[in-house]
PDB file of C-alpha atoms and ligand atoms in Angstrom:
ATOM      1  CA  UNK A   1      26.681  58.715 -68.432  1.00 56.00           C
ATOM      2  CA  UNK A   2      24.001  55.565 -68.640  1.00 70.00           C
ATOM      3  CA  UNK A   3      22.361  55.187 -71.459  1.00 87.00           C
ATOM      4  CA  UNK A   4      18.553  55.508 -70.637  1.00 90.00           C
ATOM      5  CA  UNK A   5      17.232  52.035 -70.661  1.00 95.00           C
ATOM      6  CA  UNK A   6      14.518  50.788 -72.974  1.00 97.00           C
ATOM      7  CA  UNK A   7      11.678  48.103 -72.809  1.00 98.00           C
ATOM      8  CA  UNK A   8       9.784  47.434 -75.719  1.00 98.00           C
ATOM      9  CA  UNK A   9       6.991  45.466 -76.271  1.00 98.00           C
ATOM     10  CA  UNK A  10       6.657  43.950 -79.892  1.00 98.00           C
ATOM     11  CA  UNK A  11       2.600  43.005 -80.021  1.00 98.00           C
ATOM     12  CA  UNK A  12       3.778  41.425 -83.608  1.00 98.00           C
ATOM     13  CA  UNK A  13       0.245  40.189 -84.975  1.00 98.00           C
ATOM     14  CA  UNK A  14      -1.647  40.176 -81.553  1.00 98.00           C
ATOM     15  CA  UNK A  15      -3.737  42.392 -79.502  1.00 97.00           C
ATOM     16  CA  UNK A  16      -4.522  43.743 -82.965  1.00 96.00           C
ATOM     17  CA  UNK A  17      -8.537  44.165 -82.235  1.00 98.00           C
ATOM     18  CA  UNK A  18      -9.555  47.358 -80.877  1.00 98.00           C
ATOM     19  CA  UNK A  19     -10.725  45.861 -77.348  1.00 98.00           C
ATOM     20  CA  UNK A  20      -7.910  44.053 -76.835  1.00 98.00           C
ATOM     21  CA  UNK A  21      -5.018  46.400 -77.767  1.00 98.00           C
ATOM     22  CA  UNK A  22      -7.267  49.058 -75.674  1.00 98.00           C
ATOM     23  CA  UNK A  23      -7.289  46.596 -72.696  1.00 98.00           C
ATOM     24  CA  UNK A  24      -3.997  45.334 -73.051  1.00 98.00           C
ATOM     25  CA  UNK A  25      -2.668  49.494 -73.242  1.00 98.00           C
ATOM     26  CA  UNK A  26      -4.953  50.317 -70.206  1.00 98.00           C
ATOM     27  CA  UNK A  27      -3.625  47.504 -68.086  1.00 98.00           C
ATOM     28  CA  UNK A  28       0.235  48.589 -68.728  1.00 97.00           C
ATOM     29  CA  UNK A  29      -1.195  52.287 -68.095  1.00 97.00           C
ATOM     30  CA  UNK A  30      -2.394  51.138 -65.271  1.00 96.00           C
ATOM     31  CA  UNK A  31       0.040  49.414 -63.536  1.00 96.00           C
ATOM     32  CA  UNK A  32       2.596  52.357 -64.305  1.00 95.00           C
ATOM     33  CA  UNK A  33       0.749  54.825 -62.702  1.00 92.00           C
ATOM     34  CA  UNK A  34       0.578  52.448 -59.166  1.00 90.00           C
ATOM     35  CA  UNK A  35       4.471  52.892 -59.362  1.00 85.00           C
ATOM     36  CA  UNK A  36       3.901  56.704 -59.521  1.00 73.00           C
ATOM     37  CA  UNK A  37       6.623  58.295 -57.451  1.00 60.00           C
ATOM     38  CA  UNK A  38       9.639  55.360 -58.333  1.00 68.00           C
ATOM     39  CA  UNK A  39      10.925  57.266 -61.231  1.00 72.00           C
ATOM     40  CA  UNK A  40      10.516  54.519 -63.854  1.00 79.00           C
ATOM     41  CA  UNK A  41      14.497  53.981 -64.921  1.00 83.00           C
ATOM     42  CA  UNK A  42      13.892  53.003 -68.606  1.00 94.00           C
ATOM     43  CA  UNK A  43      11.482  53.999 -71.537  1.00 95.00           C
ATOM     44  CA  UNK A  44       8.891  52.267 -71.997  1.00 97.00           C
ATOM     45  CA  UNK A  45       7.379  50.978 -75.754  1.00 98.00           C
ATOM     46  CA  UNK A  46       4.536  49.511 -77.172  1.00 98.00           C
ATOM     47  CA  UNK A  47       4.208  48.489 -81.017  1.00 98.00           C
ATOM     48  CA  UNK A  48       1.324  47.193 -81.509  1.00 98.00           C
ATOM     49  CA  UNK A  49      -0.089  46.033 -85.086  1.00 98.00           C
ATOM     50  CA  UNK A  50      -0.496  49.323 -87.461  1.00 98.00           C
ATOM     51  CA  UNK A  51      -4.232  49.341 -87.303  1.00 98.00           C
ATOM     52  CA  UNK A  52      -4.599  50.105 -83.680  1.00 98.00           C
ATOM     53  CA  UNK A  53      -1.672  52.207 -83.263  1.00 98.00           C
ATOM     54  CA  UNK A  54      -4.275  54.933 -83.590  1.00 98.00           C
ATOM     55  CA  UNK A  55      -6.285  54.135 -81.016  1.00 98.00           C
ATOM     56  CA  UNK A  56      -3.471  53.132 -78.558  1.00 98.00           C
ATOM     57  CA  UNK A  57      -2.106  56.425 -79.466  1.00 98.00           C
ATOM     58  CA  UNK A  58      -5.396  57.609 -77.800  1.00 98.00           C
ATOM     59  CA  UNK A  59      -5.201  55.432 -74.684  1.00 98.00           C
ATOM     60  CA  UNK A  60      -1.781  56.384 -73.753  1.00 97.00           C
ATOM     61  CA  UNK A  61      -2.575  59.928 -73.829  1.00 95.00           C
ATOM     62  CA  UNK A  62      -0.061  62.334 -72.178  1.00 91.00           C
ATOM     63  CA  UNK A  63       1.375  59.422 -70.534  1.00 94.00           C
ATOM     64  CA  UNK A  64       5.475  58.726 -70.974  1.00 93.00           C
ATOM     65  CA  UNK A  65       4.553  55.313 -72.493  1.00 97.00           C
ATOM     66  CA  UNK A  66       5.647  55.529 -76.317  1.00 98.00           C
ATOM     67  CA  UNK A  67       4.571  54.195 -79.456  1.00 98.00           C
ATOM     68  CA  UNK A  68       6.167  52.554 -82.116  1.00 98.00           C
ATOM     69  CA  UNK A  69       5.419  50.542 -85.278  1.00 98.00           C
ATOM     70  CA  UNK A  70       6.638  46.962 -86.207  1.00 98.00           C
ATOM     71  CA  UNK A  71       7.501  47.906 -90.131  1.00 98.00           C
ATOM     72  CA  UNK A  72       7.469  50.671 -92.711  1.00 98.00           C
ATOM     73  CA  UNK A  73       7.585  51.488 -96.493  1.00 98.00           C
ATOM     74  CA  UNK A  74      10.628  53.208 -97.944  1.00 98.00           C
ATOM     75  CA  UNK A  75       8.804  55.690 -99.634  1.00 98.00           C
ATOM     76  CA  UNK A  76       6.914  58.662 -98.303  1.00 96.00           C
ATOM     77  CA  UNK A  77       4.106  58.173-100.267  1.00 97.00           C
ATOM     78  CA  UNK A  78       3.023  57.271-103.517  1.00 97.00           C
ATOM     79  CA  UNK A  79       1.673  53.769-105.784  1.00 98.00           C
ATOM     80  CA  UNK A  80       2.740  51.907-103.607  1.00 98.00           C
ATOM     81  CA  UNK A  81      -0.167  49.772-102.543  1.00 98.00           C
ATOM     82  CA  UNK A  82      -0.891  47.560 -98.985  1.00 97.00           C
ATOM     83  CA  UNK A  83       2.153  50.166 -97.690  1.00 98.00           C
ATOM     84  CA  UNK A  84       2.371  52.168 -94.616  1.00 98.00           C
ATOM     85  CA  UNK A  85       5.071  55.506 -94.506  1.00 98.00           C
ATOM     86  CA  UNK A  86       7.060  56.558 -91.839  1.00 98.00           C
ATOM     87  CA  UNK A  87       5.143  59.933 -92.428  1.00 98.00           C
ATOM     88  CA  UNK A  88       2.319  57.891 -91.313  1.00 98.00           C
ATOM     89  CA  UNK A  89       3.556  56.366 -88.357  1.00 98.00           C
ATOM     90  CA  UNK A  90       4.195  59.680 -87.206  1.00 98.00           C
ATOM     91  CA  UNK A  91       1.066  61.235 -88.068  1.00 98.00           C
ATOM     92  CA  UNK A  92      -0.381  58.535 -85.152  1.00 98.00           C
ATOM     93  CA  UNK A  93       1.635  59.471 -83.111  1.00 98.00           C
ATOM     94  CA  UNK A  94       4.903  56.883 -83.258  1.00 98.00           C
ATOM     95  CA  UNK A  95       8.240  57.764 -82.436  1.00 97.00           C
ATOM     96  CA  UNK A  96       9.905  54.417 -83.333  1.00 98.00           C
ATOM     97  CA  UNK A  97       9.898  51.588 -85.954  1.00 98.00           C
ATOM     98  CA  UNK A  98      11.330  48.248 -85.923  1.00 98.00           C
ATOM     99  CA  UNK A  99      13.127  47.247 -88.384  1.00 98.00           C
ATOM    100  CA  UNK A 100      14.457  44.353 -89.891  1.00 98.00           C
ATOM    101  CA  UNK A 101      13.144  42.185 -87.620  1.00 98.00           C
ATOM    102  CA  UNK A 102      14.194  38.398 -88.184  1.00 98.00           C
ATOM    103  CA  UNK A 103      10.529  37.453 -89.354  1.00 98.00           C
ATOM    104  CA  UNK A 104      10.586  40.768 -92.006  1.00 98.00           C
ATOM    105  CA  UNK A 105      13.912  38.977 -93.113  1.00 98.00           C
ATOM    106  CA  UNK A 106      12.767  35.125 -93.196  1.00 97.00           C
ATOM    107  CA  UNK A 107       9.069  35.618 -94.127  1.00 97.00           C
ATOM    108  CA  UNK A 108       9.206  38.928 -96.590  1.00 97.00           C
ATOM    109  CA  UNK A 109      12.474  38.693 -97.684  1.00 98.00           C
ATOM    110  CA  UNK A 110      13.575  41.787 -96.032  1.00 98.00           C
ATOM    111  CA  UNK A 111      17.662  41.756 -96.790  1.00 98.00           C
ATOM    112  CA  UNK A 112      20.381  43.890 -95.329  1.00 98.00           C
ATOM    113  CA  UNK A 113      20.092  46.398 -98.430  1.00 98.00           C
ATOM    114  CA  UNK A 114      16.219  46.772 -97.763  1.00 98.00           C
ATOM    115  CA  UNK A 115      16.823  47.436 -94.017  1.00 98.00           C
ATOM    116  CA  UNK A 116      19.572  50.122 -94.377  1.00 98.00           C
ATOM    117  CA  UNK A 117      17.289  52.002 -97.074  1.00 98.00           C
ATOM    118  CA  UNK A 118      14.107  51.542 -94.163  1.00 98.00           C
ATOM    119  CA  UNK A 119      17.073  52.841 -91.822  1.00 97.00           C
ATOM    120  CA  UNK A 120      17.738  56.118 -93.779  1.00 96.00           C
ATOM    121  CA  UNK A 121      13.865  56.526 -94.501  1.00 96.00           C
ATOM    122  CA  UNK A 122      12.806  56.318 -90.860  1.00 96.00           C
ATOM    123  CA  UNK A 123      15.853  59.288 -90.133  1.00 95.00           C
ATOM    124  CA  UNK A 124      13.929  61.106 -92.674  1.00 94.00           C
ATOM    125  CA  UNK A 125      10.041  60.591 -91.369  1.00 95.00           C
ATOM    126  CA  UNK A 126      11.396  61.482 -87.828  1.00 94.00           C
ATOM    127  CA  UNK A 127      11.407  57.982 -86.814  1.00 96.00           C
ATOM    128  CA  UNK A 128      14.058  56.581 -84.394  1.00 96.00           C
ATOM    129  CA  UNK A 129      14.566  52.800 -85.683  1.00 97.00           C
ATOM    130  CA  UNK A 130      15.198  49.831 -83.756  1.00 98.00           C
ATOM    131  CA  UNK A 131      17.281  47.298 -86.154  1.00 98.00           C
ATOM    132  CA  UNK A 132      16.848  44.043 -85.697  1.00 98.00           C
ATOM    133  CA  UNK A 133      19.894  41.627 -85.841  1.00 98.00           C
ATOM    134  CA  UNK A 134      20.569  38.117 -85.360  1.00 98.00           C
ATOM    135  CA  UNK A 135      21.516  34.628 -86.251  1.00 98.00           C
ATOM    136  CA  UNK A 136      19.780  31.454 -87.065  1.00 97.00           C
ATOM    137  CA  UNK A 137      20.408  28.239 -85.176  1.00 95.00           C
ATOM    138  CA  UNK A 138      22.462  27.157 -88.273  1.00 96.00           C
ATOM    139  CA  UNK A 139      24.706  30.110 -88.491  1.00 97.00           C
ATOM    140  CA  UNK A 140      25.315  29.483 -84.723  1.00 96.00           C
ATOM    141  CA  UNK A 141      26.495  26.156 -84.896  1.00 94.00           C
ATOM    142  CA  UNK A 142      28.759  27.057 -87.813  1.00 97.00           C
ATOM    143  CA  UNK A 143      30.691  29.570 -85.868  1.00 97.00           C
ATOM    144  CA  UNK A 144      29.160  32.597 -87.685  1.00 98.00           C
ATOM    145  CA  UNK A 145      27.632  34.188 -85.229  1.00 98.00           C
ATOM    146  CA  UNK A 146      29.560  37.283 -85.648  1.00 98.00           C
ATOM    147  CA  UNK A 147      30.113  37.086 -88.901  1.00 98.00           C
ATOM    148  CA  UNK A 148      26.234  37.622 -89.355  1.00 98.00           C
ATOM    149  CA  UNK A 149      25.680  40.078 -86.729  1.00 98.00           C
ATOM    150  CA  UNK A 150      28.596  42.263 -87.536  1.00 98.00           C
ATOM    151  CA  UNK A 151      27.593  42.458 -91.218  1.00 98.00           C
ATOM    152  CA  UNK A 152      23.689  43.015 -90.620  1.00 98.00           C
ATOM    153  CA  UNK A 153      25.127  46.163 -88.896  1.00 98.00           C
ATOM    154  CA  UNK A 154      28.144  47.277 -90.948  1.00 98.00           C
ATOM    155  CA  UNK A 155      24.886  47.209 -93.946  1.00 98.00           C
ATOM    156  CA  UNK A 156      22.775  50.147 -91.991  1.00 97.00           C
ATOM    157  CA  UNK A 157      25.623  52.305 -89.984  1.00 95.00           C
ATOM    158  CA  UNK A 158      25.904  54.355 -93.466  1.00 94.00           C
ATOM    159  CA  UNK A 159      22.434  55.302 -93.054  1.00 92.00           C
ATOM    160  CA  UNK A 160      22.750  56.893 -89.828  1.00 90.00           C
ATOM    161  CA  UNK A 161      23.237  60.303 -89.557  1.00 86.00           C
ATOM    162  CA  UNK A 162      26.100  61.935 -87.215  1.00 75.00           C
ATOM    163  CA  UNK A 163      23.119  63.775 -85.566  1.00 78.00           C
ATOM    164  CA  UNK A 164      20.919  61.402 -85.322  1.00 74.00           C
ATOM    165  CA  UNK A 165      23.162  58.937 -83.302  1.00 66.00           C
ATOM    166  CA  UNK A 166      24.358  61.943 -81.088  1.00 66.00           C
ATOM    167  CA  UNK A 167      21.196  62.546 -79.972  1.00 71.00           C
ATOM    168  CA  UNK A 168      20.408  58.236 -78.476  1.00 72.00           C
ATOM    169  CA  UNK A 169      18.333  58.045 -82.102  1.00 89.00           C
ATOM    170  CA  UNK A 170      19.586  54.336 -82.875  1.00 95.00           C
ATOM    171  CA  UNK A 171      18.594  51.158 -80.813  1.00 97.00           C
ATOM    172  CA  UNK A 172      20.233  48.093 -82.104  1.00 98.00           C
ATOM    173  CA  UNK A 173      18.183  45.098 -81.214  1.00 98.00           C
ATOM    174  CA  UNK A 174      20.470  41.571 -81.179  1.00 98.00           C
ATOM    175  CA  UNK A 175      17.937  38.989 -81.632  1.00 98.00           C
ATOM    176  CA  UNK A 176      19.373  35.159 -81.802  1.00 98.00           C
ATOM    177  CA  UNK A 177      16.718  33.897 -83.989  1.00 97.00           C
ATOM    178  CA  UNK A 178      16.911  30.990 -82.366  1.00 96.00           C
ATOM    179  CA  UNK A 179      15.475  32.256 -79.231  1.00 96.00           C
ATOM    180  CA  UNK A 180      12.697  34.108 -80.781  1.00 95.00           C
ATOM    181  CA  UNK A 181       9.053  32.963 -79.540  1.00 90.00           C
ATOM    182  CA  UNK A 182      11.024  29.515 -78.639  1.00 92.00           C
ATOM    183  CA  UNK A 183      11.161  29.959 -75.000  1.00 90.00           C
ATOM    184  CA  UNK A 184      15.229  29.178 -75.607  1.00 91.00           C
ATOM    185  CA  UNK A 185      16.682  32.001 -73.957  1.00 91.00           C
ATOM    186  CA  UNK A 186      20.196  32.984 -74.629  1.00 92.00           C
ATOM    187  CA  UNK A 187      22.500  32.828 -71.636  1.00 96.00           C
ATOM    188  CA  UNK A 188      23.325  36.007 -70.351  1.00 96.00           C
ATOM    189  CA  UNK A 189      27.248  34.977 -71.356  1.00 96.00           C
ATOM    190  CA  UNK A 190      26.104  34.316 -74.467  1.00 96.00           C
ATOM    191  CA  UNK A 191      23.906  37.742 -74.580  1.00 97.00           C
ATOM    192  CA  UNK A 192      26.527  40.043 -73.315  1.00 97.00           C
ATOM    193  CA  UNK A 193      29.323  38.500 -75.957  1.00 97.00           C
ATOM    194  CA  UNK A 194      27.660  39.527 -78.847  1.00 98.00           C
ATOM    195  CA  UNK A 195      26.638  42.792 -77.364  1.00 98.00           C
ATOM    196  CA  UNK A 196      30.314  43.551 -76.343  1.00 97.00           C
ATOM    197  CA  UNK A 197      31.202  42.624 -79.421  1.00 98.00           C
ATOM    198  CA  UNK A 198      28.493  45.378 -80.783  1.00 98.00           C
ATOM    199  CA  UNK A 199      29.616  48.395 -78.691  1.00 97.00           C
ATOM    200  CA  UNK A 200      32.880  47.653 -79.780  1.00 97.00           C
ATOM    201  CA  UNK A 201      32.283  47.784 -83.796  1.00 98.00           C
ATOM    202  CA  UNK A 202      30.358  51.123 -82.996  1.00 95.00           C
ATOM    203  CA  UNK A 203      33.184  52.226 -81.202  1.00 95.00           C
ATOM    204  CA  UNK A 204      35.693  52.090 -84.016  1.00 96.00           C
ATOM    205  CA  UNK A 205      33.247  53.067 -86.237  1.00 94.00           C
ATOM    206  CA  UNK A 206      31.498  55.820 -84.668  1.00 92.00           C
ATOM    207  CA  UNK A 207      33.945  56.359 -82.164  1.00 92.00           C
ATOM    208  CA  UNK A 208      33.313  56.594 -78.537  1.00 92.00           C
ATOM    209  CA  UNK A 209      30.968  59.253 -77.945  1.00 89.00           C
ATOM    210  CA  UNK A 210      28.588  58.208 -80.493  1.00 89.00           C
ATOM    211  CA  UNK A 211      28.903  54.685 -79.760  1.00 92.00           C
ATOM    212  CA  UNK A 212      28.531  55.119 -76.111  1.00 91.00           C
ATOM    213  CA  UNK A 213      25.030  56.737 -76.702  1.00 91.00           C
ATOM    214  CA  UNK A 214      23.358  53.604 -78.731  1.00 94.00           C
ATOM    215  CA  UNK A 215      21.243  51.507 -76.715  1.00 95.00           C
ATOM    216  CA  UNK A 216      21.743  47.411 -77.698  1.00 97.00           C
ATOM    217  CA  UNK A 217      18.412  45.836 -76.458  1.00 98.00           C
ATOM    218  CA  UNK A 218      18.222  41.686 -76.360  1.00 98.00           C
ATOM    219  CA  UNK A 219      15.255  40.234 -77.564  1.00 97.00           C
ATOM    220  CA  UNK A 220      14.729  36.638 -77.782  1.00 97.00           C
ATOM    221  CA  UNK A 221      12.100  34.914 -74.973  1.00 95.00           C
ATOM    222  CA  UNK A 222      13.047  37.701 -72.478  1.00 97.00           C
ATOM    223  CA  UNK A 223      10.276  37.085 -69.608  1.00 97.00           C
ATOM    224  CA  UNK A 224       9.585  38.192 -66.342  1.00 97.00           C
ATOM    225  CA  UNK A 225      11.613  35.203 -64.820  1.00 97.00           C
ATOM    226  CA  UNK A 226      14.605  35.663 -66.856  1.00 97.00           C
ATOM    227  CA  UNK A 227      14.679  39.610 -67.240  1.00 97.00           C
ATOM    228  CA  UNK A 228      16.826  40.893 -64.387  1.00 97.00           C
ATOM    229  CA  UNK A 229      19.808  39.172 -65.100  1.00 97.00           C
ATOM    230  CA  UNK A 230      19.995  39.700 -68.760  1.00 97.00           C
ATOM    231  CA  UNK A 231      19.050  43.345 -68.012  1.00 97.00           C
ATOM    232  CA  UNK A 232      22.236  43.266 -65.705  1.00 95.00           C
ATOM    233  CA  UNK A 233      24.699  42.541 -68.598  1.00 95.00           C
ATOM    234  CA  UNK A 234      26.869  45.582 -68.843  1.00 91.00           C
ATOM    235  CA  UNK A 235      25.910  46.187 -72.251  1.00 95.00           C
ATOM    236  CA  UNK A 236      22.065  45.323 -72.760  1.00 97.00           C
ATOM    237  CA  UNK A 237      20.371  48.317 -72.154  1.00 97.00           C
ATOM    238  CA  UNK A 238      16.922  46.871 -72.323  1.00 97.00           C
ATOM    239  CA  UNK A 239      14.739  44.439 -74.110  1.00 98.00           C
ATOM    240  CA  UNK A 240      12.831  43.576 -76.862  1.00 98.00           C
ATOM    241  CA  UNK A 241      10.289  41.171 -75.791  1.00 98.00           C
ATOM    242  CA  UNK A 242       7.088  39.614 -77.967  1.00 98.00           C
ATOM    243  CA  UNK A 243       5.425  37.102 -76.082  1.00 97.00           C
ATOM    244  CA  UNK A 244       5.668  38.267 -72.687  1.00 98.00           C
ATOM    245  CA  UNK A 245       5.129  41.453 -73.919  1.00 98.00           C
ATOM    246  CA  UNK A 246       0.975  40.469 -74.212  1.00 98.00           C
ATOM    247  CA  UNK A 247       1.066  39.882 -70.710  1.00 98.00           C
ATOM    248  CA  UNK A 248       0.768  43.468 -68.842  1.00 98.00           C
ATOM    249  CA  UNK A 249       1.830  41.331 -65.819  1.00 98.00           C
ATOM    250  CA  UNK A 250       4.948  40.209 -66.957  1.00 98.00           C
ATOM    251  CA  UNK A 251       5.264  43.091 -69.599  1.00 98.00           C
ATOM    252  CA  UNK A 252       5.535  45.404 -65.932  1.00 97.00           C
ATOM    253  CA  UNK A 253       7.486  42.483 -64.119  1.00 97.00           C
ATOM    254  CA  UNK A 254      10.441  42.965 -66.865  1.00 97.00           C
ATOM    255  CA  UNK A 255       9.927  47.017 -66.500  1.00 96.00           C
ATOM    256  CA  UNK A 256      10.520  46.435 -62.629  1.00 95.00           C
ATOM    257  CA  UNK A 257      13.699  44.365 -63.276  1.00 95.00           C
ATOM    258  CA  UNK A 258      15.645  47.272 -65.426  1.00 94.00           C
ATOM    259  CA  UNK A 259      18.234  47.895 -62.606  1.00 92.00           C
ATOM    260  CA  UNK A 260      18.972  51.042 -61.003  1.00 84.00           C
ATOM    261  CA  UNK A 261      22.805  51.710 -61.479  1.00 68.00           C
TER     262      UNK A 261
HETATM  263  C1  PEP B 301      10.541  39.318 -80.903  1.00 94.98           C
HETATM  264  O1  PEP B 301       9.833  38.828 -81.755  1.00 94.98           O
HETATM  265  O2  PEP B 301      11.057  40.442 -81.089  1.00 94.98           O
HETATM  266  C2  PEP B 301      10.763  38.555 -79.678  1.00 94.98           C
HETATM  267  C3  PEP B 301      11.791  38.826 -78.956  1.00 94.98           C
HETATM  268  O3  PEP B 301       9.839  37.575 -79.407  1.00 94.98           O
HETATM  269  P1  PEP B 301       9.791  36.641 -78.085  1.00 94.98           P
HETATM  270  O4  PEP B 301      10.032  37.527 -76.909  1.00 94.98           O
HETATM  271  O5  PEP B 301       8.426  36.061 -78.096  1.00 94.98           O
HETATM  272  O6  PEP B 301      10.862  35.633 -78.251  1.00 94.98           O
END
């Protein structure tokens, strides 16, 4: 069976005023609901920045548009101050987290041990995480590529419970640094390579029926030009886009290019 597709839309620091997360939301609302009747073929995701997520949670109403949140603390609660819970992510109405992402990593020191324990913690506050992985332009160039990818992953598969992956709970973002916010794009060779390479892993270490439900998104200057054929690659089951994810033009262009088979 196909893995449900997924197109998420990391706001990072933007949008984050009330107006404009509220306009940007309405605009994406709106221009769903004039493709009423195509069955939309993948989920769609906003994270915006945590202080709006209540009020976006409010805009998208009953709609099938979900919310998610960029970071979270590892504790429920507690003296732990300037931190925000999964418990209260989903108290505003989030059903996903990113995690790990490669500017957590470079700019708050957010290492593979940090990430797994935000894994397990989001499984806990009934969060479904999306993991961030990637490598840097240097790690590229010196053939570790995999080596990188493969052991940002091997650190938060222990976290994961049976259940949890069973049920589509993990997305697995592969994010070549390099092509984040650069307008570098990877080549869709280069894209589907690492993401073979990442359905395999799962496979022998999850086997095949868990593996088979994880959704791999790319993320790294996906726009509206260059969606559809990076959407195409067997094994990218969506995106995770930032900057053309501010755009509710382009955000909807990139929905429009999930393909249908
Ligand atoms: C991101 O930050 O997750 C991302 C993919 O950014 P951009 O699309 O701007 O490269």
């Amino acid at each position: 069976m196909k893995r449900r597709g997924l197109i998420a839309g990391n706001w990072k620091m933007n949008s984050g005023l009330v107006e404009a997360a509220q306009e940007l939301t309405g605009s994406i609302l709106a221009g769903l609901s004039e493709r009423e009747g195509k069955k939309l073929l993948c989920e769609v995701l906003v994270c915006p920045p945590f202080t709006v997520l209540s009020s976006v949670n409010q805009k998208i109403g009953g709609s099938s548009v979900k919310l998610g949140a960029q970071n979270m603390a590892i504790e429920t609660s507690g003296a732990y101050t300037g931190e925000v819970s999964g418990l209260m992510l989903r108290n505003v109405g989030c059903h996903y987290v990113i995690l790990g992402h490669s500017e957590r990593r470079q700019y708050y020191g957010e290492t593979d041990e940090i990430v797994a324990k935000k894994t397990a913690s989001a499984y806990r506050d009934g969060l479904t995480p999306i993991v961030c992985v990637g490598e840097t332009l240097a790690e590229r160039e010196a053939g570790t590529t995999w080596a990188v990818v493969s052991r940002q992953i091997n650190a938060v598969l222990p976290s994961l419970p049976q259940e949890a992956a069973k049920q589509q709970q993990l997305v697995i973002a592969y994010e070549p640094v390099w092509a984040i916010g650069t307008g570098k794009v990877a080549t869709p060779e280069q894209a589907a390579e690492v993401h073979t390479s990442i359905r395999k892993l799962l496979v022998s270490k999850l086997g095949d029926e868990v593996a088979s439900k994880i959704r791999l998104l790319y993320g790294g200057s996906m726009n509206a030009a260059n969606a559809a054929v990076l959407l195409q690659q067997e094994d990218i089951d969506g995106g995770l886009i930032g900057g053309a994810a501010l755009k509710a033009k382009d955000f909807l262009t990139i929905i429009d290019s999930y393909p249908s088979a």
